[in-house]
Coordinates of C-alpha atoms and ligand atoms in Angstrom, one line a residue:
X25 CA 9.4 -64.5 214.0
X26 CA 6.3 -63.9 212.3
X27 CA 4.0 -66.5 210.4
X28 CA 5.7 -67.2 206.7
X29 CA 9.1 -66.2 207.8
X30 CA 10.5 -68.9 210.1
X31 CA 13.4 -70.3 208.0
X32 CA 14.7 -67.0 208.0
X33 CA 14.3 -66.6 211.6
X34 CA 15.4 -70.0 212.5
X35 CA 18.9 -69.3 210.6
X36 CA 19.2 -66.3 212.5
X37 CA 19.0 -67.6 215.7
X38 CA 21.6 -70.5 215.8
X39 CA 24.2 -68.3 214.6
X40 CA 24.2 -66.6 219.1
X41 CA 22.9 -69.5 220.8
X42 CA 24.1 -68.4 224.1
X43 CA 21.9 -65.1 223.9
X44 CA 18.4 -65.1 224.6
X45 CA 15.9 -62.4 224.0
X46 CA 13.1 -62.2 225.8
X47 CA 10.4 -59.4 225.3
X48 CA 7.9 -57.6 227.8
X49 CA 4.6 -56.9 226.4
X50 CA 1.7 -55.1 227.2
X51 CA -0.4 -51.7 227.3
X52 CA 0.8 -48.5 228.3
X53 CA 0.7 -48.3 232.0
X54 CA 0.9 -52.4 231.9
X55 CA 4.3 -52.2 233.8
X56 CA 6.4 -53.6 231.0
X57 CA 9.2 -50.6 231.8
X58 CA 8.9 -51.7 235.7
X59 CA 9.2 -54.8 235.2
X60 CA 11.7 -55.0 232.2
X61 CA 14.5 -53.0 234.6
X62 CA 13.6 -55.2 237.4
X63 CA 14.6 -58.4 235.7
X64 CA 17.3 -56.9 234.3
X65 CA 18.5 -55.9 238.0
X66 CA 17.7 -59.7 239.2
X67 CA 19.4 -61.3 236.6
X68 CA 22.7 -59.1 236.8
X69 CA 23.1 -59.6 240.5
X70 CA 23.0 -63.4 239.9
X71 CA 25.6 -62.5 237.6
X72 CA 24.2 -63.5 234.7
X73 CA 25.2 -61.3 231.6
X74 CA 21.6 -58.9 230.8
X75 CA 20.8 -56.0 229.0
X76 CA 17.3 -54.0 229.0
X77 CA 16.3 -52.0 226.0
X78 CA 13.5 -50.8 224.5
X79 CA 11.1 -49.9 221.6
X80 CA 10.9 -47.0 220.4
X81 CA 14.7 -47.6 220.6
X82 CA 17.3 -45.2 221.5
X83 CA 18.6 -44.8 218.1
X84 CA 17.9 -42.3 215.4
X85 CA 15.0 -43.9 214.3
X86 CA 13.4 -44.5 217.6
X87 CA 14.3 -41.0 218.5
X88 CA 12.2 -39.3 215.7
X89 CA 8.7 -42.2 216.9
X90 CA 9.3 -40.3 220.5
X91 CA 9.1 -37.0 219.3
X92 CA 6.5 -37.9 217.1
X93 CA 4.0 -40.2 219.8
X94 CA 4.2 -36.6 222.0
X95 CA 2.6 -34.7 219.1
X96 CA 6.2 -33.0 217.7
X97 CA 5.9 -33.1 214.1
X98 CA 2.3 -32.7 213.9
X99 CA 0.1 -31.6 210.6
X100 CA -2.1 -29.2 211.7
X101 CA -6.1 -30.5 211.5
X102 CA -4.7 -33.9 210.8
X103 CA -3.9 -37.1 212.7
X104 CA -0.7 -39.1 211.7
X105 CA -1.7 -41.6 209.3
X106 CA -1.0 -45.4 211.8
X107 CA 0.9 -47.1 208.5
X108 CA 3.5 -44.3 208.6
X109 CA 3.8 -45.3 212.3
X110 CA 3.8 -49.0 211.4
X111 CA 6.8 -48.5 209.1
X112 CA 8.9 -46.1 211.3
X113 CA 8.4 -48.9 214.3
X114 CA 9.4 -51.4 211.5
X115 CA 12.6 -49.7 210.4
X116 CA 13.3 -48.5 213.7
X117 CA 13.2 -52.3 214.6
X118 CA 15.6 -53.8 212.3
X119 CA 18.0 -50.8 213.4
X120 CA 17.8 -51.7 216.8
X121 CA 18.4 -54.7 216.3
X122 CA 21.6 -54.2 214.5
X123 CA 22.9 -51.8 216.5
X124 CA 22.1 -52.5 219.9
X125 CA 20.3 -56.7 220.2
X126 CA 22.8 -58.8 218.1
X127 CA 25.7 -57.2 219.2
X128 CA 24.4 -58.1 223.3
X129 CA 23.1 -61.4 222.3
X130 CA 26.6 -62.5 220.1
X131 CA 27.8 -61.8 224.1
X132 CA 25.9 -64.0 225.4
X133 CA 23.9 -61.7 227.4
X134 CA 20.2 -62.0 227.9
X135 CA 18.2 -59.0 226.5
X136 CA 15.1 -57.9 227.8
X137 CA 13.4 -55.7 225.3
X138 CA 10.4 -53.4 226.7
X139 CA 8.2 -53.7 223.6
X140 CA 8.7 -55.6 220.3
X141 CA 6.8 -56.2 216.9
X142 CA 3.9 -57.4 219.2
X143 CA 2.8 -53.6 219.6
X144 CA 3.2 -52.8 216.4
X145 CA 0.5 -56.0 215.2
X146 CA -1.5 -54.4 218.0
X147 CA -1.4 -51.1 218.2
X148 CA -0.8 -50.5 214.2
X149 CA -2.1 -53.5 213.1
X150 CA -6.2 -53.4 213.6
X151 CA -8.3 -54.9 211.3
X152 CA -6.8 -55.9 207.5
X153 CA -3.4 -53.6 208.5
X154 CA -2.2 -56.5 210.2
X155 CA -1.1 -58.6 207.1
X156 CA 0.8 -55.8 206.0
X157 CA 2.6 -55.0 209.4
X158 CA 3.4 -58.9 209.5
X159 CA 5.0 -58.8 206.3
X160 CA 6.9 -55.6 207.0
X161 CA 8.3 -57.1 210.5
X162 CA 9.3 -60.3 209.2
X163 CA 13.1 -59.9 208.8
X164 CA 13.0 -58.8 212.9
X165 CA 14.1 -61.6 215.2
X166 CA 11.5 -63.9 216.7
X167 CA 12.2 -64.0 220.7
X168 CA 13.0 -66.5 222.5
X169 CA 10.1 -66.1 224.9
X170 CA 7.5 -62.9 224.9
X171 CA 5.7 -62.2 228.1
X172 CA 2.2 -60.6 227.7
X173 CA 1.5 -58.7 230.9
X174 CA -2.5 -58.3 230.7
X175 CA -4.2 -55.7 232.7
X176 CA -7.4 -54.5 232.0
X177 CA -7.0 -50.8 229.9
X178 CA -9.4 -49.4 232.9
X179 CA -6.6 -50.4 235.7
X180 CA -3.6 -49.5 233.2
X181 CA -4.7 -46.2 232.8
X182 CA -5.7 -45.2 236.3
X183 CA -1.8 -46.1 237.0
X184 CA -0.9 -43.8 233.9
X185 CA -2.9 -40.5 236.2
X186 CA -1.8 -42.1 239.7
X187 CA 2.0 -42.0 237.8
X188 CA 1.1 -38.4 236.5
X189 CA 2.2 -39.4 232.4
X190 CA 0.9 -36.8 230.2
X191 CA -1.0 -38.4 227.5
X192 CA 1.2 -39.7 223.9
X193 CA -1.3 -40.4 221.0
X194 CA -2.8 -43.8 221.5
X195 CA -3.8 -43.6 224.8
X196 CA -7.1 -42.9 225.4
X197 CA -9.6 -45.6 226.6
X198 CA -10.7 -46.3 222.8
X199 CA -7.7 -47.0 221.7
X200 CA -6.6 -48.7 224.4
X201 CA -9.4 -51.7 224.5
X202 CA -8.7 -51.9 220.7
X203 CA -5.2 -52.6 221.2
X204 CA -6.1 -54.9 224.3
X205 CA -8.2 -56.9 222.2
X206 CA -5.7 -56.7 219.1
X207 CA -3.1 -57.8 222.1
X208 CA -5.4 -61.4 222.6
X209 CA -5.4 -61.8 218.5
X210 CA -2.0 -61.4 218.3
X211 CA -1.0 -63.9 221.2
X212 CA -3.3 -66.3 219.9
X213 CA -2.0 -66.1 215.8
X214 CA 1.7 -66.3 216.5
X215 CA 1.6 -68.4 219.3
X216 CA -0.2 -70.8 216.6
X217 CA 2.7 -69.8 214.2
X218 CA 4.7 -71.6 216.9
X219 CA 5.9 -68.8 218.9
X220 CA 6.3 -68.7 222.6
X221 CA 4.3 -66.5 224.2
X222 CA 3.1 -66.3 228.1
X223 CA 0.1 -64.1 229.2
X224 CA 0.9 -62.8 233.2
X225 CA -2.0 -61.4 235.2
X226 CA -0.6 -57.8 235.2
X227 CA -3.1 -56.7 237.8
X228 CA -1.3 -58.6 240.4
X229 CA 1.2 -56.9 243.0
X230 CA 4.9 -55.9 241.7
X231 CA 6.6 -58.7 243.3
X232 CA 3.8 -61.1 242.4
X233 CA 4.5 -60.2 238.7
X234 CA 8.1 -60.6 239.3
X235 CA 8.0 -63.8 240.3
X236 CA 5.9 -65.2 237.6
X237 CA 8.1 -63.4 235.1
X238 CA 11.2 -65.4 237.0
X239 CA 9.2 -68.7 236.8
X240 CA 8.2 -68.3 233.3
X241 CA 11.9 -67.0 232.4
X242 CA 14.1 -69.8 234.2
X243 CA 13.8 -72.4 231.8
X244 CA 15.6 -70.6 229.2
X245 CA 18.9 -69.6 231.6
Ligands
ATP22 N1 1.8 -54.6 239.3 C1 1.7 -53.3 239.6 N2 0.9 -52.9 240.5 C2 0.7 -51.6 240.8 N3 1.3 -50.6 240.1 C3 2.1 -51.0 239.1 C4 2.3 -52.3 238.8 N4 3.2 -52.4 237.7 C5 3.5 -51.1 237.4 N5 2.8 -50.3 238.3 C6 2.9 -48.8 238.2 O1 2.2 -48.3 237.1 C7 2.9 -47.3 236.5 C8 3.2 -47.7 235.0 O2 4.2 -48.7 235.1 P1 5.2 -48.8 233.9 O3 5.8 -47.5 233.6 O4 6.2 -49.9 234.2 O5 4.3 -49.2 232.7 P2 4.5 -49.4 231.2 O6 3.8 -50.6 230.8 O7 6.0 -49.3 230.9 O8 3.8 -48.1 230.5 P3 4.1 -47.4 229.2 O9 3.8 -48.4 228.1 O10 3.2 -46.2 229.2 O11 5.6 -47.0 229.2 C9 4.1 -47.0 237.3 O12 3.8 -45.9 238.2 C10 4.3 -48.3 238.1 O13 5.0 -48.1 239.3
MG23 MG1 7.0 -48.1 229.7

């Protein structure tokens, strides 16, 4: 949930108390999709119901963000204005969560989304944007706990090269330390709101990360 919207998100929430959402955050190359589908694996082999998903999600509106982020649907001699972005991720959100989060939380299944309204305050939301992408995000579902996995945006994108990713707008090394600093903001405004939020050293080894993910998660299984 977002500042000025709890009651809203507070009703939501009792109505699947079994479920739990929690929500892997970080830059690109931060090892949020690693580490998201790792969980995921741990938790299922303890038989624990679990579902990973994602953002851009697999539906229709997540679908068209993809082809868009790897420059399909370009103007020619312009740059994709960030608010269009900001509402597509914000629609696309409240689709995804219909379609694919309620249904897997009202299960009782704990879902492990890669990415939630956390990159769009920080990667759409610099400077005075970010009251507007707050306001357009607050109907989506505040999780239950939100892991930030910080890595310097030198070290995330050497991994990005060493993993051979082509580049999707949004990450070059500008835009990267803007969105790492927006990241910090962001942590620091909602987790004020009341929100719980954890920052992880990224930078550590897989496993190490894994286990401070398992630590930080345990409380709420
Ligand atoms: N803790 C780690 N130590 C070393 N390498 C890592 C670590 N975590 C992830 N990696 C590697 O970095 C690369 C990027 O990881 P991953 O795809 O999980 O990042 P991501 O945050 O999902 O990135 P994107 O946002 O671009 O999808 C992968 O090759 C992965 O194996
Ligand atoms: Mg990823």
């Amino acid at each position: 949930m977002l500042p000025g919207s709890r009651g809203a998100m507070t009703d939501s929430n009792s109505r699947d108390p079994r479920g739990v959402l929690i929500v892997l955050e970080g830059l690109d190359g931060a090892g949020t999709t690693t580490q998201a589908h790792a969980l995921h694996d741990r938790l299922t082999v303890r038989g624990r119901a679990a579902h990973v998903t994602r953002e851009p999600s697999d539906g229709p509106v997540g679908r068209l963000i993809r082809e868009m982020l790897v420059g399909g649907h370009a103007i020619p001699g312009q740059k994709i204005d960030q608010a269009t972005f900001g509402l597509l991720f914000a629609a696309d959100r409240l689709d995804h969560l219909q379609r694919e989060v309620e249904p897997e939380l009202a299960r009782g299944a704990v879902v492990i989304s890669d990415r939630w309204y956390h990159s769009s305050l920080a990667y759409q939301g610099t400077g005075a944007e970010r009251a507007w992408i707050r306001d357009l995000n607050q109907r989506a579902r505040r999780p239950d706990l939100t892991l930030l996995l910080r890595v310097h945006p030198e070290i995330a994108a050497k991994r990005r090269v060493a993993a051979g990713r082509a580049q999707e707008l949004f990450e070059d090394l500008a835009m990267q330390r803007r969105v790492a600093a927006g990241y910090e903001e962001v942590v620091a405004e909602l987790t004020a709101a009341g929100e719980r939020i954890e920052v992880l050293d990224g930078e550590q080894p897989l496993d190490a990360v894994a286990a401070a993910i398992d630590a930080a998660v345990a409380p709420l299984l």
